[in-house]
Amino acid sequence: MHICYVVAMRAEARPFVEAYGLSKVDGFFVPLPCILYDGMAGDCRLSVVLNGEQHGTDLVGCEAASVATMAAIERLHPDMVVNSGTCGAFKAQGASIAEVFVGNGAMFHDRRVPGDDGFATQSLGNYAVWDGSRALAERLGLKMGKVTTGSSLDMQPCDLAVIQQHGGQLKDMEGAAVAFVCSLFHTPLLLVKSVTDLCDDGAATFEEFTKNLSAASQSLNEANQRIINRLSAL
Amino acid sequence: MHICYVVAMRAEARPFVEAYGLSKVDGFFVPLPCILYDGMAGDCRLSVVLNGEQHGTDLVGCEAASVATMAAIERLHPDMVVNSGTCGAFKAQGASIAEVFVGNGAMFHDRRVPGDDGFATQSLGNYAVWDGSRALAERLGLKMGKVTTGSSLDMQPCDLAVIQQHGGQLKDMEGAAVAFVCSLFHTPLLLVKSVTDLCDDGAATFEEFTKNLSAASQSLNEANQRIINRLSAL
């Protein structure tokens, strides 16, 4: 079993890379900026692929996630991709800071193409996740939610309208892009998201995100270790 | 010289594929949905890569463009990528329907990440184009403009604000994603855009786009033939 995590931010990946003593493999993705950490978790091969950096910051967003996922699948051929990261969620739905969810699907909330034909359907996305996601979440006592992805950190009225109309619950900046690429390669995808900010509590997203990133990354790390224990037993 | 066009829509590519008698190469990008047309234009090898289809429609948008561009570069190793397609433009800047522009840069207008640090800079993008773009445009009498890319066909106030603040002129749904991937692989990029709709004339984008797609694709085809004549003489 070879599990490959695709992760945007170093802060999200670091506790996890350290917990498993993964080694950085220099130059693996050249000329791409993606970074590979590789090692074992029990009998499981475990890879962590980061998008890389640009302008001194972690590359975030959907294009970088598309590239990293495609590079990871083409060069590592994992049995499963896990997109692990932080997200916004809704207090009204019972979410709390640093709570970890497993995704039950992924959609885009900022690709507005009108019409009832295929263009609107493909733009919304609605990609499936690994069919074992629900059993895993139940076994570990984690809630599930629909990941909704956009390229911006803020929440515009046009984004919120799409999220509400289509049942989005976990707002992130990569999930649906990773899911799109995984769907093209028929690679099973597990989504694991930890809450940094509540979209409906009136606080500023950026400040909340910054304040809670460390706590959310820590709970994400704990959840991921439990997830890998389960997956490696499959 | 090997020129590779990356194109989203069949209607944009068809006149061009027919003009050069390019052959469809079945299965080249399997399992990806991307489609390859290949042939010669004089002494030049000419490839056209389409994103492919989903839900019975051409795959559009930035994730599909990222995947197609990466697949094209990794599997074809072209000397140059050309992203050719249709766009919205501004009447106030003198643009008219079916007018063809050469891009002098590419940015994103719908990736809003706050702050003055690298996150805001990388999210805006501002990717460079092939350094011969200006000379080519002057030689062929084509105007230049800054391509501004987003994942939606409509224009929201938040998008327009970014476009105006950063000098966006040619609004499309792929250019900056193609430019981002080309920048990672250090592959020169030429942007060629034909106007289907004027963002500031009060008409509905989708209706204008549909009405003018054929005329804009035809002028795009004529411009591309002149462009290839010049490039193949390099």
Tab-separated table of C-alpha atoms in Angstrom:
chain	number	residue	atom	x	y	z
A	1	MET	CA	0.000	0.000	0.000
A	2	HIS	CA	1.383	3.386	-1.028
A	3	ILE	CA	-0.386	6.449	0.369
A	4	CYS	CA	0.478	9.861	-1.037
A	5	TYR	CA	-0.508	13.018	0.811
A	6	VAL	CA	-0.866	16.187	-1.264
A	7	VAL	CA	-0.531	19.200	0.999
A	8	ALA	CA	-0.348	22.943	0.290
A	9	MET	CA	1.320	24.419	3.348
A	10	ARG	CA	4.465	23.445	5.225
A	11	ALA	CA	2.725	24.226	8.528
A	12	GLU	CA	0.042	21.678	7.633
A	13	ALA	CA	2.599	18.996	6.709
A	14	ARG	CA	5.385	19.547	9.236
A	15	PRO	CA	4.007	17.761	12.349
A	16	PHE	CA	3.095	14.848	10.183
A	17	VAL	CA	6.449	14.637	8.359
A	18	GLU	CA	8.212	14.723	11.735
A	19	ALA	CA	5.934	12.141	13.356
A	20	TYR	CA	6.848	9.558	10.704
A	21	GLY	CA	10.450	10.653	10.258
A	22	LEU	CA	9.936	11.110	6.510
A	23	SER	CA	12.993	12.104	4.465
A	24	LYS	CA	13.098	14.975	2.021
A	25	VAL	CA	13.983	13.720	-1.473
A	26	ASP	CA	15.836	16.602	-3.092
A	27	GLY	CA	15.170	17.349	-6.738
A	28	PHE	CA	12.570	14.629	-7.226
A	29	PHE	CA	10.087	16.880	-9.056
A	30	VAL	CA	12.555	19.129	-10.937
A	31	PRO	CA	11.769	21.482	-12.687
A	32	LEU	CA	8.546	21.705	-10.694
A	33	PRO	CA	8.675	23.404	-7.287
A	34	CYS	CA	6.876	20.462	-5.625
A	35	ILE	CA	8.675	18.875	-2.675
A	36	LEU	CA	8.676	15.178	-1.790
A	37	TYR	CA	8.989	13.659	1.667
A	38	ASP	CA	9.110	9.898	1.649
A	39	GLY	CA	9.278	7.029	4.115
A	40	MET	CA	7.385	4.179	5.701
A	41	ALA	CA	4.511	4.006	8.154
A	42	GLY	CA	4.491	0.422	9.306
A	43	ASP	CA	4.119	-1.685	6.173
A	44	CYS	CA	2.807	1.290	4.236
A	45	ARG	CA	4.892	3.474	1.963
A	46	LEU	CA	4.049	7.046	2.872
A	47	SER	CA	4.784	10.045	0.622
A	48	VAL	CA	3.989	13.669	1.329
A	49	VAL	CA	4.012	16.026	-1.659
A	50	LEU	CA	4.007	19.762	-1.014
A	51	ASN	CA	3.094	22.234	-3.783
A	52	GLY	CA	6.357	24.082	-3.156
A	53	GLU	CA	7.111	27.758	-2.733
A	54	GLN	CA	6.896	30.962	-4.751
A	55	HIS	CA	7.698	34.512	-3.631
A	56	GLY	CA	8.884	33.073	-0.309
A	57	THR	CA	5.494	31.590	0.558
A	58	ASP	CA	3.853	28.191	0.188
A	59	LEU	CA	2.161	27.838	-3.179
A	60	VAL	CA	-1.571	27.673	-2.537
A	61	GLY	CA	-4.655	27.502	-4.711
A	62	CYS	CA	-6.114	25.304	-7.383
A	63	GLU	CA	-3.537	25.535	-10.171
A	64	ALA	CA	-0.660	24.642	-7.841
A	65	ALA	CA	-2.766	21.814	-6.376
A	66	SER	CA	-3.573	20.525	-9.883
A	67	VAL	CA	0.108	20.471	-10.809
A	68	ALA	CA	1.226	18.838	-7.544
A	69	THR	CA	-1.468	16.158	-7.724
A	70	MET	CA	-0.678	15.341	-11.348
A	71	ALA	CA	3.061	15.213	-10.642
A	72	ALA	CA	2.466	13.013	-7.585
A	73	ILE	CA	0.288	10.536	-9.464
A	74	GLU	CA	2.450	10.397	-12.596
A	75	ARG	CA	5.770	10.037	-10.796
A	76	LEU	CA	4.817	8.079	-7.667
A	77	HIS	CA	1.826	5.971	-8.808
A	78	PRO	CA	0.263	5.844	-5.323
A	79	ASP	CA	-2.637	3.547	-4.478
A	80	MET	CA	-4.389	6.457	-2.829
A	81	VAL	CA	-4.086	10.236	-2.638
A	82	VAL	CA	-4.975	12.014	0.593
A	83	ASN	CA	-5.532	15.762	0.437
A	84	SER	CA	-5.026	16.974	3.960
A	85	GLY	CA	-5.290	20.591	4.985
A	86	THR	CA	-7.171	23.309	6.757
A	87	CYS	CA	-10.556	24.780	5.908
A	88	GLY	CA	-13.288	27.176	6.895
A	89	ALA	CA	-16.552	25.734	8.186
A	90	PHE	CA	-19.928	26.868	9.506
A	91	LYS	CA	-20.769	27.314	13.186
A	92	ALA	CA	-24.448	26.924	12.289
A	93	GLN	CA	-23.653	23.371	11.170
A	94	GLY	CA	-21.978	22.583	14.483
A	95	ALA	CA	-18.345	22.890	13.344
A	96	SER	CA	-15.699	24.119	15.788
A	97	ILE	CA	-12.101	25.324	15.511
A	98	ALA	CA	-9.519	22.541	15.006
A	99	GLU	CA	-12.234	19.941	14.447
A	100	VAL	CA	-11.245	17.380	11.783
A	101	PHE	CA	-13.645	16.239	9.056
A	102	VAL	CA	-13.476	13.602	6.333
A	103	GLY	CA	-14.802	14.802	2.972
A	104	ASN	CA	-17.771	13.023	1.392
A	105	GLY	CA	-17.353	14.838	-1.936
A	106	ALA	CA	-15.793	17.971	-3.431
A	107	MET	CA	-17.170	20.839	-5.511
A	108	PHE	CA	-16.033	24.269	-6.720
A	109	HIS	CA	-17.884	27.378	-5.538
A	110	ASP	CA	-16.154	29.955	-7.747
A	111	ARG	CA	-16.453	28.559	-11.261
A	112	ARG	CA	-19.670	30.177	-12.437
A	113	VAL	CA	-20.687	29.161	-15.944
A	114	PRO	CA	-24.392	29.602	-16.708
A	115	GLY	CA	-26.807	27.194	-18.348
A	116	ASP	CA	-28.352	23.840	-17.513
A	117	ASP	CA	-26.032	21.943	-19.830
A	118	GLY	CA	-22.711	20.221	-19.232
A	119	PHE	CA	-20.778	23.472	-18.774
A	120	ALA	CA	-22.538	24.284	-15.495
A	121	THR	CA	-22.187	20.675	-14.299
A	122	GLN	CA	-18.472	20.384	-15.068
A	123	SER	CA	-17.777	23.823	-13.577
A	124	LEU	CA	-19.432	22.928	-10.294
A	125	GLY	CA	-17.419	19.713	-10.292
A	126	ASN	CA	-18.972	17.452	-7.651
A	127	TYR	CA	-16.210	14.865	-7.657
A	128	ALA	CA	-16.490	11.567	-5.815
A	129	VAL	CA	-14.129	10.513	-3.034
A	130	TRP	CA	-12.706	7.081	-2.174
A	131	ASP	CA	-15.630	4.768	-1.515
A	132	GLY	CA	-14.163	3.675	1.810
A	133	SER	CA	-14.232	7.235	3.186
A	134	ARG	CA	-17.482	6.825	5.103
A	135	ALA	CA	-16.518	3.573	6.823
A	136	LEU	CA	-13.176	5.102	7.811
A	137	ALA	CA	-14.792	8.240	9.229
A	138	GLU	CA	-17.292	6.181	11.239
A	139	ARG	CA	-14.595	3.907	12.580
A	140	LEU	CA	-12.537	6.888	13.764
A	141	GLY	CA	-15.493	8.919	15.006
A	142	LEU	CA	-14.867	11.786	12.566
A	143	LYS	CA	-17.709	13.814	11.073
A	144	MET	CA	-18.069	14.054	7.311
A	145	GLY	CA	-18.721	17.115	5.168
A	146	LYS	CA	-18.745	18.267	1.577
A	147	VAL	CA	-15.553	20.096	0.628
A	148	THR	CA	-16.173	23.287	-1.356
A	149	THR	CA	-13.193	24.847	-3.075
A	150	GLY	CA	-12.343	28.290	-4.380
A	151	SER	CA	-9.213	30.240	-5.228
A	152	SER	CA	-9.735	32.982	-2.632
A	153	LEU	CA	-9.413	33.151	1.131
A	154	ASP	CA	-12.357	35.520	1.566
A	155	MET	CA	-16.043	34.756	1.110
A	156	GLN	CA	-17.883	36.810	-1.510
A	157	PRO	CA	-21.696	36.832	-1.769
A	158	CYS	CA	-21.485	34.991	-5.114
A	159	ASP	CA	-19.407	32.228	-3.471
A	160	LEU	CA	-21.708	31.885	-0.466
A	161	ALA	CA	-24.735	31.590	-2.765
A	162	VAL	CA	-23.191	28.620	-4.599
A	163	ILE	CA	-22.064	26.998	-1.335
A	164	GLN	CA	-25.538	27.266	0.162
A	165	GLN	CA	-27.298	26.121	-2.999
A	166	HIS	CA	-25.140	23.023	-3.372
A	167	GLY	CA	-24.561	22.029	0.247
A	168	GLY	CA	-20.897	22.978	0.617
A	169	GLN	CA	-19.626	22.614	4.202
A	170	LEU	CA	-15.822	22.699	4.318
A	171	LYS	CA	-14.416	25.712	2.454
A	172	ASP	CA	-10.854	25.244	1.244
A	173	MET	CA	-8.541	26.298	-1.592
A	174	GLU	CA	-7.414	22.957	-3.023
A	175	GLY	CA	-9.750	20.013	-2.428
A	176	ALA	CA	-11.808	20.052	-5.623
A	177	ALA	CA	-8.725	20.632	-7.785
A	178	VAL	CA	-7.033	17.593	-6.225
A	179	ALA	CA	-10.291	15.652	-6.681
A	180	PHE	CA	-10.558	16.690	-10.344
A	181	VAL	CA	-7.058	15.458	-11.152
A	182	CYS	CA	-7.524	12.235	-9.145
A	183	SER	CA	-10.746	11.587	-11.061
A	184	LEU	CA	-8.900	11.899	-14.381
A	185	PHE	CA	-6.340	9.299	-13.290
A	186	HIS	CA	-8.910	7.107	-11.498
A	187	THR	CA	-6.880	7.390	-8.301
A	188	PRO	CA	-8.897	7.030	-5.069
A	189	LEU	CA	-8.948	10.216	-2.990
A	190	LEU	CA	-9.451	10.753	0.719
A	191	LEU	CA	-10.097	14.315	1.935
A	192	VAL	CA	-9.121	15.261	5.506
A	193	LYS	CA	-9.803	18.832	6.618
A	194	SER	CA	-9.253	20.642	9.915
A	195	VAL	CA	-11.133	23.862	10.708
A	196	THR	CA	-9.130	27.115	11.054
A	197	ASP	CA	-12.041	29.555	10.846
A	198	LEU	CA	-15.814	29.713	11.069
A	199	CYS	CA	-17.243	31.448	8.019
A	200	ASP	CA	-20.396	32.544	9.868
A	201	ASP	CA	-19.128	33.869	13.187
A	202	GLY	CA	-18.321	37.383	11.977
A	203	ALA	CA	-14.549	37.209	12.545
A	204	ALA	CA	-12.096	38.185	9.785
A	205	THR	CA	-11.017	35.088	7.846
A	206	PHE	CA	-7.330	35.958	7.546
A	207	GLU	CA	-6.873	36.770	11.250
A	208	GLU	CA	-8.763	33.644	12.297
A	209	PHE	CA	-6.788	31.523	9.866
A	210	THR	CA	-3.463	32.828	11.159
A	211	LYS	CA	-4.475	32.493	14.812
A	212	ASN	CA	-5.772	28.936	14.496
A	213	LEU	CA	-3.409	27.429	11.900
A	214	SER	CA	-1.143	25.822	14.480
A	215	ALA	CA	-3.967	24.222	16.517
A	216	ALA	CA	-5.738	23.027	13.374
A	217	SER	CA	-2.511	21.546	12.003
A	218	GLN	CA	-1.943	19.710	15.285
A	219	SER	CA	-5.400	18.112	15.326
A	220	LEU	CA	-4.956	17.311	11.631
A	221	ASN	CA	-1.714	15.533	12.470
A	222	GLU	CA	-3.365	13.447	15.187
A	223	ALA	CA	-6.235	12.511	12.885
A	224	ASN	CA	-3.864	11.624	10.056
A	225	GLN	CA	-1.882	9.272	12.272
A	226	ARG	CA	-5.075	7.442	13.195
A	227	ILE	CA	-6.101	7.398	9.518
A	228	ILE	CA	-2.774	5.928	8.405
A	229	ASN	CA	-2.981	3.256	11.084
A	230	ARG	CA	-6.344	2.221	9.657
A	231	LEU	CA	-5.320	2.469	6.000
A	232	SER	CA	-2.137	0.463	6.515
A	233	ALA	CA	-4.261	-2.323	8.006
A	234	LEU	CA	-6.345	-2.600	4.800
B	1	MET	CA	10.841	24.219	-34.199
B	2	HIS	CA	7.920	22.554	-32.434
B	3	ILE	CA	4.936	24.782	-31.585
B	4	CYS	CA	2.229	23.429	-29.321
B	5	TYR	CA	-1.156	25.124	-29.115
B	6	VAL	CA	-3.149	24.586	-25.923
B	7	VAL	CA	-6.806	25.276	-26.623
B	8	ALA	CA	-9.942	24.831	-24.507
B	9	MET	CA	-12.778	24.632	-27.017
B	10	ARG	CA	-13.201	22.593	-30.181
B	11	ALA	CA	-14.841	25.584	-31.885
B	12	GLU	CA	-11.697	27.610	-31.208
B	13	ALA	CA	-9.407	24.889	-32.581
B	14	ARG	CA	-11.380	23.432	-35.489
B	15	PRO	CA	-10.711	25.989	-38.271
B	16	PHE	CA	-7.069	25.888	-37.383
B	17	VAL	CA	-6.813	22.072	-37.262
B	18	GLU	CA	-8.513	21.911	-40.672
B	19	ALA	CA	-6.375	24.644	-42.231
B	20	TYR	CA	-3.187	22.670	-41.496
B	21	GLY	CA	-4.695	19.227	-42.048
B	22	LEU	CA	-3.581	18.092	-38.596
B	23	SER	CA	-4.269	14.456	-37.659
B	24	LYS	CA	-5.933	13.353	-34.469
B	25	VAL	CA	-3.635	11.050	-32.487
B	26	ASP	CA	-5.973	8.705	-30.638
B	27	GLY	CA	-5.120	7.743	-27.083
B	28	PHE	CA	-1.990	9.875	-26.839
B	29	PHE	CA	-2.833	11.354	-23.442
B	30	VAL	CA	-4.634	8.338	-21.891
B	31	PRO	CA	-5.947	8.322	-19.146
B	32	LEU	CA	-6.294	12.096	-19.444
B	33	PRO	CA	-9.165	13.440	-21.552
B	34	CYS	CA	-6.799	15.757	-23.483
B	35	ILE	CA	-6.833	15.372	-27.270
B	36	LEU	CA	-3.828	15.715	-29.573
B	37	TYR	CA	-3.846	16.910	-33.181
B	38	ASP	CA	-0.459	16.754	-34.814
B	39	GLY	CA	1.156	17.625	-38.122
B	40	MET	CA	3.478	19.996	-39.921
B	41	ALA	CA	3.240	23.651	-40.889
B	42	GLY	CA	6.055	24.120	-43.373
B	43	ASP	CA	9.236	23.104	-41.539
B	44	CYS	CA	7.522	23.500	-38.194
B	45	ARG	CA	6.025	20.656	-36.190
B	46	LEU	CA	2.597	21.834	-35.090
B	47	SER	CA	0.611	20.236	-32.261
B	48	VAL	CA	-2.791	21.286	-30.974
B	49	VAL	CA	-3.778	20.015	-27.530
B	50	LEU	CA	-7.405	20.302	-26.456
B	51	ASN	CA	-8.396	19.978	-22.785
B	52	GLY	CA	-10.923	17.308	-23.782
B	53	GLU	CA	-14.557	16.840	-22.832
B	54	GLN	CA	-16.642	16.180	-19.734
B	55	HIS	CA	-20.425	15.958	-19.449
B	56	GLY	CA	-20.621	16.301	-23.236
B	57	THR	CA	-18.974	19.717	-23.283
B	58	ASP	CA	-15.444	21.029	-23.812
B	59	LEU	CA	-13.526	21.117	-20.540
B	60	VAL	CA	-12.914	24.769	-19.699
B	61	GLY	CA	-11.347	26.632	-16.825
B	62	CYS	CA	-8.059	26.792	-15.000
B	63	GLU	CA	-7.676	23.280	-13.617
B	64	ALA	CA	-8.310	21.663	-17.011
B	65	ALA	CA	-5.909	24.163	-18.604
B	66	SER	CA	-3.259	23.391	-15.975
B	67	VAL	CA	-3.546	19.666	-16.640
B	68	ALA	CA	-3.533	20.037	-20.446
B	69	THR	CA	-0.535	22.370	-20.407
B	70	MET	CA	1.444	20.107	-18.091
B	71	ALA	CA	0.588	17.025	-20.159
B	72	ALA	CA	1.518	18.851	-23.376
B	73	ILE	CA	4.895	19.997	-22.059
B	74	GLU	CA	5.806	16.704	-20.371
B	75	ARG	CA	4.820	14.472	-23.276
B	76	LEU	CA	5.563	16.656	-26.311
B	77	HIS	CA	8.472	18.854	-25.137
B	78	PRO	CA	7.546	21.755	-27.437
B	79	ASP	CA	9.846	24.725	-28.010
B	80	MET	CA	6.923	27.034	-27.444
B	81	VAL	CA	3.370	26.874	-26.094
B	82	VAL	CA	0.683	29.061	-27.650
B	83	ASN	CA	-2.537	29.529	-25.711
B	84	SER	CA	-5.075	30.589	-28.271
B	85	GLY	CA	-8.697	31.300	-27.487
B	86	THR	CA	-11.480	33.772	-27.049
B	87	CYS	CA	-11.850	36.480	-24.429
B	88	GLY	CA	-13.868	39.398	-23.179
B	89	ALA	CA	-12.439	42.894	-23.605
B	90	PHE	CA	-13.320	46.514	-22.892
B	91	LYS	CA	-14.973	48.847	-25.377
B	92	ALA	CA	-13.587	51.802	-23.412
B	93	GLN	CA	-10.094	50.564	-24.329
B	94	GLY	CA	-10.971	50.442	-28.033
B	95	ALA	CA	-11.516	46.694	-28.352
B	96	SER	CA	-14.054	45.354	-30.831
B	97	ILE	CA	-15.722	41.983	-31.463
B	98	ALA	CA	-13.500	39.405	-33.231
B	99	GLU	CA	-10.415	41.609	-32.838
B	100	VAL	CA	-7.278	39.559	-32.131
B	101	PHE	CA	-4.736	40.546	-29.461
B	102	VAL	CA	-1.346	39.217	-28.428
B	103	GLY	CA	-0.896	38.987	-24.651
B	104	ASN	CA	1.873	40.985	-22.977
B	105	GLY	CA	1.422	39.190	-19.653
B	106	ALA	CA	-1.118	37.182	-17.679
B	107	MET	CA	-2.655	37.554	-14.221
B	108	PHE	CA	-5.511	36.038	-12.195
B	109	HIS	CA	-8.424	38.246	-11.126
B	110	ASP	CA	-10.233	35.743	-8.881
B	111	ARG	CA	-7.567	34.514	-6.497
B	112	ARG	CA	-7.977	36.929	-3.602
B	113	VAL	CA	-5.524	36.347	-0.774
B	114	PRO	CA	-4.913	39.376	1.468
B	115	GLY	CA	-1.660	40.841	2.685
B	116	ASP	CA	1.352	42.561	1.176
B	117	ASP	CA	3.512	39.466	1.363
B	118	GLY	CA	4.198	36.701	-1.132
B	119	PHE	CA	0.719	35.184	-0.851
B	120	ALA	CA	-0.932	38.168	-2.516
B	121	THR	CA	1.806	38.337	-5.166
B	122	GLN	CA	1.652	34.647	-6.070
B	123	SER	CA	-2.156	34.682	-6.106
B	124	LEU	CA	-2.279	37.579	-8.551
B	125	GLY	CA	0.241	35.722	-10.687
B	126	ASN	CA	1.575	38.241	-13.204
B	127	TYR	CA	3.383	35.729	-15.372
B	128	ALA	CA	5.711	36.730	-18.187
B	129	VAL	CA	5.152	35.785	-21.825
B	130	TRP	CA	7.661	34.829	-24.523
B	131	ASP	CA	10.053	37.744	-24.945
B	132	GLY	CA	9.483	37.833	-28.706
B	133	SER	CA	5.758	38.505	-28.289
B	134	ARG	CA	6.002	42.270	-28.789
B	135	ALA	CA	8.097	42.084	-31.949
B	136	LEU	CA	5.718	39.514	-33.386
B	137	ALA	CA	2.643	41.610	-32.599
B	138	GLU	CA	4.217	44.699	-34.165
B	139	ARG	CA	5.246	42.797	-37.258
B	140	LEU	CA	1.711	41.484	-37.744
B	141	GLY	CA	-0.057	44.694	-36.775
B	142	LEU	CA	-1.827	43.120	-33.784
B	143	LYS	CA	-2.547	45.066	-30.609
B	144	MET	CA	-1.253	43.796	-27.284
B	145	GLY	CA	-3.084	43.493	-23.983
B	146	LYS	CA	-2.747	41.980	-20.534
B	147	VAL	CA	-4.638	38.701	-20.194
B	148	THR	CA	-6.642	38.440	-16.966
B	149	THR	CA	-7.952	35.022	-16.030
B	150	GLY	CA	-10.737	33.731	-13.817
B	151	SER	CA	-12.765	30.540	-13.488
B	152	SER	CA	-16.145	32.149	-14.249
B	153	LEU	CA	-17.795	33.472	-17.371
B	154	ASP	CA	-19.554	36.343	-15.589
B	155	MET	CA	-17.990	39.475	-14.133
B	156	GLN	CA	-18.494	40.051	-10.414
B	157	PRO	CA	-17.688	43.382	-8.737
B	158	CYS	CA	-14.794	41.730	-6.855
B	159	ASP	CA	-13.316	40.538	-10.180
B	160	LEU	CA	-13.713	43.898	-11.909
B	161	ALA	CA	-12.006	45.663	-8.985
B	162	VAL	CA	-8.903	43.455	-9.345
B	163	ILE	CA	-8.901	43.813	-13.145
B	164	GLN	CA	-9.056	47.603	-12.924
B	165	GLN	CA	-6.487	47.837	-10.145
B	166	HIS	CA	-3.937	45.699	-11.995
B	167	GLY	CA	-4.546	46.700	-15.601
B	168	GLY	CA	-6.239	43.566	-16.910
B	169	GLN	CA	-7.509	43.941	-20.494
B	170	LEU	CA	-8.356	40.549	-22.006
B	171	LYS	CA	-10.627	38.499	-19.717
B	172	ASP	CA	-10.410	34.771	-20.288
B	173	MET	CA	-10.722	31.472	-18.389
B	174	GLU	CA	-7.363	29.806	-19.082
B	175	GLY	CA	-4.482	32.155	-19.941
B	176	ALA	CA	-2.913	32.652	-16.520
B	177	ALA	CA	-3.194	28.943	-15.672
B	178	VAL	CA	-1.360	28.056	-18.903
B	179	ALA	CA	1.174	30.788	-18.102
B	180	PHE	CA	1.707	29.490	-14.558
B	181	VAL	CA	2.463	25.960	-15.764
B	182	CYS	CA	4.692	27.216	-18.598
B	183	SER	CA	6.628	29.314	-16.073
B	184	LEU	CA	7.270	26.224	-13.919
B	185	PHE	CA	8.717	24.343	-16.903
B	186	HIS	CA	10.507	27.424	-18.326
B	187	THR	CA	8.643	26.950	-21.598
B	188	PRO	CA	8.105	30.161	-23.643
B	189	LEU	CA	4.438	31.123	-23.961
B	190	LEU	CA	2.618	33.152	-26.584
B	191	LEU	CA	-0.949	34.293	-25.810
B	192	VAL	CA	-3.348	34.934	-28.708
B	193	LYS	CA	-6.880	36.058	-27.827
B	194	SER	CA	-9.879	36.980	-29.974
B	195	VAL	CA	-12.735	39.050	-28.528
B	196	THR	CA	-16.177	37.418	-28.186
B	197	ASP	CA	-17.757	39.973	-25.865
B	198	LEU	CA	-17.277	43.490	-24.538
B	199	CYS	CA	-17.394	43.504	-20.736
B	200	ASP	CA	-18.508	47.141	-20.581
B	201	ASP	CA	-21.229	47.417	-23.226
B	202	GLY	CA	-24.096	46.195	-21.025
B	203	ALA	CA	-24.861	43.039	-23.022
B	204	ALA	CA	-25.156	39.660	-21.285
B	205	THR	CA	-21.824	37.813	-21.434
B	206	PHE	CA	-23.189	34.358	-22.218
B	207	GLU	CA	-25.426	35.524	-25.081
B	208	GLU	CA	-22.649	37.664	-26.561
B	209	PHE	CA	-20.168	34.820	-26.225
B	210	THR	CA	-22.475	32.376	-28.012
B	211	LYS	CA	-23.372	34.852	-30.748
B	212	ASN	CA	-19.790	35.861	-31.508
B	213	LEU	CA	-17.889	32.607	-30.928
B	214	SER	CA	-17.838	31.644	-34.592
B	215	ALA	CA	-16.652	35.047	-35.868
B	216	ALA	CA	-14.037	35.308	-33.133
B	217	SER	CA	-12.781	31.779	-33.872
B	218	GLN	CA	-12.484	32.655	-37.565
B	219	SER	CA	-10.386	35.785	-36.959
B	220	LEU	CA	-8.337	33.796	-34.443
B	221	ASN	CA	-7.672	31.210	-37.131
B	222	GLU	CA	-6.503	33.838	-39.613
B	223	ALA	CA	-4.234	35.457	-37.027
B	224	ASN	CA	-2.801	32.097	-35.993
B	225	GLN	CA	-1.891	31.230	-39.569
B	226	ARG	CA	0.007	34.500	-39.890
B	227	ILE	CA	1.652	33.859	-36.516
B	228	ILE	CA	2.784	30.361	-37.498
B	229	ASN	CA	4.210	31.677	-40.751
B	230	ARG	CA	6.330	34.095	-38.746
B	231	LEU	CA	7.318	31.610	-36.039
B	232	SER	CA	8.331	28.946	-38.525
B	233	ALA	CA	10.665	31.478	-40.146
B	234	LEU	CA	12.547	31.988	-36.843
